[in-house]
Amino acid sequence: MSYENAKANLKEFGKELKLEGLDFDENYTCILGIDNTFSLHITYERNSDNLYLYSPILDGLPKDDKIKLKLYERILEGSMLGGQMAGGGVGVAVKEELILLHTTVNMGLGAEAISLRRFAPLFVEIVEKWREIVGKIMRGEEPGPFQLPMPPGAPSPAQPRPGEQGKPGERFIKI
């Protein structure tokens, strides 16, 4: 059932992209090129009922140890609790000189056929943001603070939502 849901999700995602016939290969993976700049890999894992989404954010690690340390510090900071990684994380393949951003979308019971279609655009935006940050670090520039992509019209995390009062954080119950 979950694999059928994963295939339905991939089909719906393909409709959104106007790509008919999007399907998994023999390894349960579908690879899409994004704006001719990077690839989005979508892999279904039968044992967990998850779709794994992953993309490279760097191909070719820096040779300069200071830049490498700054890069590692920044991606570790961003991956804490998945906060800047679309709920996922980041991995480094040292031998292959590759850094991947990854996350999962559950395809088990109750998952909708549009889960991937809803989530993938945010994941792609996060990958693009991290590729920009990593590029600046590689050039020896200071990338500045990470800003999560916000949908148009959404209040920023620092602003109370409509109908709420006070300063940020006041809407939480103190225990």
PDB file of C-alpha atoms in Angstrom:
ATOM      1  CA  MET A   1       0.000   0.000   0.000  1.00  0.00           C
ATOM      2  CA  SER A   2       2.742   2.488   0.905  1.00  0.00           C
ATOM      3  CA  TYR A   3       4.632   1.917  -2.346  1.00  0.00           C
ATOM      4  CA  GLU A   4       1.428   2.615  -4.247  1.00  0.00           C
ATOM      5  CA  ASN A   5       1.065   5.812  -2.239  1.00  0.00           C
ATOM      6  CA  ALA A   6       4.652   6.767  -3.083  1.00  0.00           C
ATOM      7  CA  LYS A   7       3.953   6.168  -6.795  1.00  0.00           C
ATOM      8  CA  ALA A   8       0.754   8.243  -6.541  1.00  0.00           C
ATOM      9  CA  ASN A   9       2.729  11.037  -4.854  1.00  0.00           C
ATOM     10  CA  LEU A  10       5.340  10.947  -7.605  1.00  0.00           C
ATOM     11  CA  LYS A  11       2.602  11.025 -10.255  1.00  0.00           C
ATOM     12  CA  GLU A  12       0.924  14.057  -8.599  1.00  0.00           C
ATOM     13  CA  PHE A  13       4.293  15.785  -8.293  1.00  0.00           C
ATOM     14  CA  GLY A  14       4.898  15.107 -11.988  1.00  0.00           C
ATOM     15  CA  LYS A  15       1.544  16.692 -12.875  1.00  0.00           C
ATOM     16  CA  GLU A  16       2.550  19.794 -10.904  1.00  0.00           C
ATOM     17  CA  LEU A  17       5.819  19.964 -12.855  1.00  0.00           C
ATOM     18  CA  LYS A  18       4.040  19.152 -16.138  1.00  0.00           C
ATOM     19  CA  LEU A  19       6.186  16.016 -16.453  1.00  0.00           C
ATOM     20  CA  GLU A  20       4.061  13.065 -17.509  1.00  0.00           C
ATOM     21  CA  GLY A  21       5.253   9.564 -16.765  1.00  0.00           C
ATOM     22  CA  LEU A  22       7.431  10.354 -13.762  1.00  0.00           C
ATOM     23  CA  ASP A  23       8.241   7.001 -12.170  1.00  0.00           C
ATOM     24  CA  PHE A  24      10.707   5.181  -9.953  1.00  0.00           C
ATOM     25  CA  ASP A  25      13.535   3.180 -11.508  1.00  0.00           C
ATOM     26  CA  GLU A  26      14.564  -0.360 -10.470  1.00  0.00           C
ATOM     27  CA  ASN A  27      16.217   1.106  -7.338  1.00  0.00           C
ATOM     28  CA  TYR A  28      12.980   2.906  -6.377  1.00  0.00           C
ATOM     29  CA  THR A  29      14.602   6.246  -7.216  1.00  0.00           C
ATOM     30  CA  CYS A  30      13.595   9.157  -9.416  1.00  0.00           C
ATOM     31  CA  ILE A  31      16.176  11.851 -10.211  1.00  0.00           C
ATOM     32  CA  LEU A  32      15.105  15.292 -11.424  1.00  0.00           C
ATOM     33  CA  GLY A  33      17.335  18.082 -12.711  1.00  0.00           C
ATOM     34  CA  ILE A  34      16.493  21.425 -11.091  1.00  0.00           C
ATOM     35  CA  ASP A  35      17.180  24.444 -13.334  1.00  0.00           C
ATOM     36  CA  ASN A  36      20.260  22.690 -14.746  1.00  0.00           C
ATOM     37  CA  THR A  37      22.099  23.470 -11.486  1.00  0.00           C
ATOM     38  CA  PHE A  38      21.519  20.481  -9.199  1.00  0.00           C
ATOM     39  CA  SER A  39      19.599  17.239  -8.915  1.00  0.00           C
ATOM     40  CA  LEU A  40      16.724  16.250  -6.661  1.00  0.00           C
ATOM     41  CA  HIS A  41      16.749  12.561  -5.790  1.00  0.00           C
ATOM     42  CA  ILE A  42      13.534  10.939  -4.571  1.00  0.00           C
ATOM     43  CA  THR A  43      13.949   7.388  -3.266  1.00  0.00           C
ATOM     44  CA  TYR A  44      11.301   5.135  -1.782  1.00  0.00           C
ATOM     45  CA  GLU A  45      12.538   2.879   1.022  1.00  0.00           C
ATOM     46  CA  ARG A  46      10.236  -0.097   1.534  1.00  0.00           C
ATOM     47  CA  ASN A  47      11.367  -0.947   5.075  1.00  0.00           C
ATOM     48  CA  SER A  48      10.474   2.474   6.462  1.00  0.00           C
ATOM     49  CA  ASP A  49       7.598   3.535   4.148  1.00  0.00           C
ATOM     50  CA  ASN A  50       9.472   6.796   3.563  1.00  0.00           C
ATOM     51  CA  LEU A  51      10.347   8.846   0.550  1.00  0.00           C
ATOM     52  CA  TYR A  52      13.877  10.163   0.965  1.00  0.00           C
ATOM     53  CA  LEU A  53      14.541  13.487  -0.715  1.00  0.00           C
ATOM     54  CA  TYR A  54      18.176  14.470  -1.101  1.00  0.00           C
ATOM     55  CA  SER A  55      20.243  16.892  -3.123  1.00  0.00           C
ATOM     56  CA  PRO A  56      23.873  17.912  -3.248  1.00  0.00           C
ATOM     57  CA  ILE A  57      24.695  21.262  -1.734  1.00  0.00           C
ATOM     58  CA  LEU A  58      28.419  20.940  -2.548  1.00  0.00           C
ATOM     59  CA  ASP A  59      30.429  18.806  -4.935  1.00  0.00           C
ATOM     60  CA  GLY A  60      34.137  19.228  -4.186  1.00  0.00           C
ATOM     61  CA  LEU A  61      35.244  19.926  -0.610  1.00  0.00           C
ATOM     62  CA  PRO A  62      37.524  22.902   0.070  1.00  0.00           C
ATOM     63  CA  LYS A  63      41.262  22.190   0.290  1.00  0.00           C
ATOM     64  CA  ASP A  64      41.865  25.074   2.731  1.00  0.00           C
ATOM     65  CA  ASP A  65      41.351  23.760   6.285  1.00  0.00           C
ATOM     66  CA  LYS A  66      40.065  27.129   7.579  1.00  0.00           C
ATOM     67  CA  ILE A  67      37.365  27.274   4.928  1.00  0.00           C
ATOM     68  CA  LYS A  68      36.528  23.593   5.499  1.00  0.00           C
ATOM     69  CA  LEU A  69      36.171  24.213   9.250  1.00  0.00           C
ATOM     70  CA  LYS A  70      33.924  27.245   8.647  1.00  0.00           C
ATOM     71  CA  LEU A  71      31.843  25.198   6.204  1.00  0.00           C
ATOM     72  CA  TYR A  72      31.452  22.290   8.628  1.00  0.00           C
ATOM     73  CA  GLU A  73      30.598  24.620  11.519  1.00  0.00           C
ATOM     74  CA  ARG A  74      27.928  26.359   9.452  1.00  0.00           C
ATOM     75  CA  ILE A  75      26.243  23.206   8.211  1.00  0.00           C
ATOM     76  CA  LEU A  76      26.347  21.606  11.675  1.00  0.00           C
ATOM     77  CA  GLU A  77      24.783  24.736  13.162  1.00  0.00           C
ATOM     78  CA  GLY A  78      22.085  24.715  10.487  1.00  0.00           C
ATOM     79  CA  SER A  79      21.325  21.037  10.903  1.00  0.00           C
ATOM     80  CA  MET A  80      20.639  21.251  14.625  1.00  0.00           C
ATOM     81  CA  LEU A  81      17.210  19.664  15.109  1.00  0.00           C
ATOM     82  CA  GLY A  82      16.649  19.971  11.351  1.00  0.00           C
ATOM     83  CA  GLY A  83      15.675  23.612  11.823  1.00  0.00           C
ATOM     84  CA  GLN A  84      17.322  24.927   8.671  1.00  0.00           C
ATOM     85  CA  MET A  85      17.271  21.654   6.771  1.00  0.00           C
ATOM     86  CA  ALA A  86      13.553  21.194   6.019  1.00  0.00           C
ATOM     87  CA  GLY A  87      13.276  18.897   9.027  1.00  0.00           C
ATOM     88  CA  GLY A  88      16.077  16.686   7.757  1.00  0.00           C
ATOM     89  CA  GLY A  89      19.809  16.916   7.971  1.00  0.00           C
ATOM     90  CA  VAL A  90      23.064  17.030   6.109  1.00  0.00           C
ATOM     91  CA  GLY A  91      25.693  14.411   5.374  1.00  0.00           C
ATOM     92  CA  VAL A  92      29.288  14.582   4.197  1.00  0.00           C
ATOM     93  CA  ALA A  93      30.858  11.924   1.987  1.00  0.00           C
ATOM     94  CA  VAL A  94      34.530  12.812   2.431  1.00  0.00           C
ATOM     95  CA  LYS A  95      35.950  10.374  -0.148  1.00  0.00           C
ATOM     96  CA  GLU A  96      33.450  11.527  -2.771  1.00  0.00           C
ATOM     97  CA  GLU A  97      33.868  15.176  -1.660  1.00  0.00           C
ATOM     98  CA  LEU A  98      30.108  15.574  -1.536  1.00  0.00           C
ATOM     99  CA  ILE A  99      27.711  17.209   0.899  1.00  0.00           C
ATOM    100  CA  LEU A 100      24.031  16.194   0.686  1.00  0.00           C
ATOM    101  CA  LEU A 101      20.946  17.764   2.222  1.00  0.00           C
ATOM    102  CA  HIS A 102      18.293  15.152   3.000  1.00  0.00           C
ATOM    103  CA  THR A 103      14.852  14.736   4.525  1.00  0.00           C
ATOM    104  CA  THR A 104      11.978  12.254   4.525  1.00  0.00           C
ATOM    105  CA  VAL A 105       8.296  12.262   3.672  1.00  0.00           C
ATOM    106  CA  ASN A 106       6.306   9.422   5.219  1.00  0.00           C
ATOM    107  CA  MET A 107       4.233   7.347   2.807  1.00  0.00           C
ATOM    108  CA  GLY A 108       2.586   5.136   5.427  1.00  0.00           C
ATOM    109  CA  LEU A 109      -1.019   4.949   6.503  1.00  0.00           C
ATOM    110  CA  GLY A 110      -2.779   8.318   6.311  1.00  0.00           C
ATOM    111  CA  ALA A 111      -0.277   9.985   3.962  1.00  0.00           C
ATOM    112  CA  GLU A 112      -1.976  11.978   1.220  1.00  0.00           C
ATOM    113  CA  ALA A 113      -1.198  11.565  -2.478  1.00  0.00           C
ATOM    114  CA  ILE A 114      -0.188  15.242  -2.578  1.00  0.00           C
ATOM    115  CA  SER A 115       2.313  15.164   0.308  1.00  0.00           C
ATOM    116  CA  LEU A 116       5.343  15.268  -1.997  1.00  0.00           C
ATOM    117  CA  ARG A 117       3.797  17.959  -4.212  1.00  0.00           C
ATOM    118  CA  ARG A 118       3.267  20.165  -1.151  1.00  0.00           C
ATOM    119  CA  PHE A 119       6.662  19.559   0.439  1.00  0.00           C
ATOM    120  CA  ALA A 120       9.114  19.375  -2.485  1.00  0.00           C
ATOM    121  CA  PRO A 121       9.023  23.121  -3.361  1.00  0.00           C
ATOM    122  CA  LEU A 122      10.080  24.033   0.196  1.00  0.00           C
ATOM    123  CA  PHE A 123      12.847  21.422   0.091  1.00  0.00           C
ATOM    124  CA  VAL A 124      14.124  22.773  -3.242  1.00  0.00           C
ATOM    125  CA  GLU A 125      14.106  26.334  -1.818  1.00  0.00           C
ATOM    126  CA  ILE A 126      16.089  25.165   1.208  1.00  0.00           C
ATOM    127  CA  VAL A 127      18.606  23.374  -1.052  1.00  0.00           C
ATOM    128  CA  GLU A 128      18.991  26.534  -3.150  1.00  0.00           C
ATOM    129  CA  LYS A 129      19.524  28.614  -0.006  1.00  0.00           C
ATOM    130  CA  TRP A 130      22.172  26.207   1.312  1.00  0.00           C
ATOM    131  CA  ARG A 131      23.925  26.073  -2.056  1.00  0.00           C
ATOM    132  CA  GLU A 132      24.113  29.874  -1.915  1.00  0.00           C
ATOM    133  CA  ILE A 133      25.482  29.826   1.665  1.00  0.00           C
ATOM    134  CA  VAL A 134      28.039  27.125   0.841  1.00  0.00           C
ATOM    135  CA  GLY A 135      29.100  28.990  -2.316  1.00  0.00           C
ATOM    136  CA  LYS A 136      29.796  32.133  -0.309  1.00  0.00           C
ATOM    137  CA  ILE A 137      31.812  30.217   2.277  1.00  0.00           C
ATOM    138  CA  MET A 138      33.819  28.552  -0.498  1.00  0.00           C
ATOM    139  CA  ARG A 139      34.631  32.006  -1.921  1.00  0.00           C
ATOM    140  CA  GLY A 140      35.760  33.192   1.528  1.00  0.00           C
ATOM    141  CA  GLU A 141      32.720  35.462   1.981  1.00  0.00           C
ATOM    142  CA  GLU A 142      30.496  35.791   5.052  1.00  0.00           C
ATOM    143  CA  PRO A 143      27.097  34.347   4.103  1.00  0.00           C
ATOM    144  CA  GLY A 144      25.047  36.142   6.786  1.00  0.00           C
ATOM    145  CA  PRO A 145      22.162  34.676   8.781  1.00  0.00           C
ATOM    146  CA  PHE A 146      19.939  31.929   7.392  1.00  0.00           C
ATOM    147  CA  GLN A 147      16.457  33.097   6.450  1.00  0.00           C
ATOM    148  CA  LEU A 148      13.791  30.442   6.019  1.00  0.00           C
ATOM    149  CA  PRO A 149      11.728  30.860   2.855  1.00  0.00           C
ATOM    150  CA  MET A 150       8.310  32.242   3.791  1.00  0.00           C
ATOM    151  CA  PRO A 151       5.166  31.875   1.710  1.00  0.00           C
ATOM    152  CA  PRO A 152       3.763  35.171   0.421  1.00  0.00           C
ATOM    153  CA  GLY A 153       1.601  36.872   3.062  1.00  0.00           C
ATOM    154  CA  ALA A 154       2.815  34.687   5.930  1.00  0.00           C
ATOM    155  CA  PRO A 155       3.778  36.521   9.116  1.00  0.00           C
ATOM    156  CA  SER A 156       7.450  36.315   9.953  1.00  0.00           C
ATOM    157  CA  PRO A 157       8.371  34.247  13.029  1.00  0.00           C
ATOM    158  CA  ALA A 158       9.213  37.493  14.830  1.00  0.00           C
ATOM    159  CA  GLN A 159       5.707  38.924  14.371  1.00  0.00           C
ATOM    160  CA  PRO A 160       2.581  37.879  16.242  1.00  0.00           C
ATOM    161  CA  ARG A 161      -0.031  36.214  14.050  1.00  0.00           C
ATOM    162  CA  PRO A 162      -3.238  38.106  13.298  1.00  0.00           C
ATOM    163  CA  GLY A 163      -5.409  38.236  16.409  1.00  0.00           C
ATOM    164  CA  GLU A 164      -2.468  37.619  18.735  1.00  0.00           C
ATOM    165  CA  GLN A 165      -0.978  40.256  20.970  1.00  0.00           C
ATOM    166  CA  GLY A 166       2.351  41.114  22.445  1.00  0.00           C
ATOM    167  CA  LYS A 167       5.933  40.308  21.688  1.00  0.00           C
ATOM    168  CA  PRO A 168       7.296  37.175  20.065  1.00  0.00           C
ATOM    169  CA  GLY A 169       7.184  34.238  22.429  1.00  0.00           C
ATOM    170  CA  GLU A 170       4.291  35.581  24.500  1.00  0.00           C
ATOM    171  CA  ARG A 171       1.815  33.260  22.839  1.00  0.00           C
ATOM    172  CA  PHE A 172       3.454  30.321  24.596  1.00  0.00           C
ATOM    173  CA  ILE A 173       2.323  29.096  27.996  1.00  0.00           C
ATOM    174  CA  LYS A 174       5.030  29.411  30.612  1.00  0.00           C
ATOM    175  CA  ILE A 175       5.254  26.408  32.894  1.00  0.00           C
TER     176      ILE A 175
END
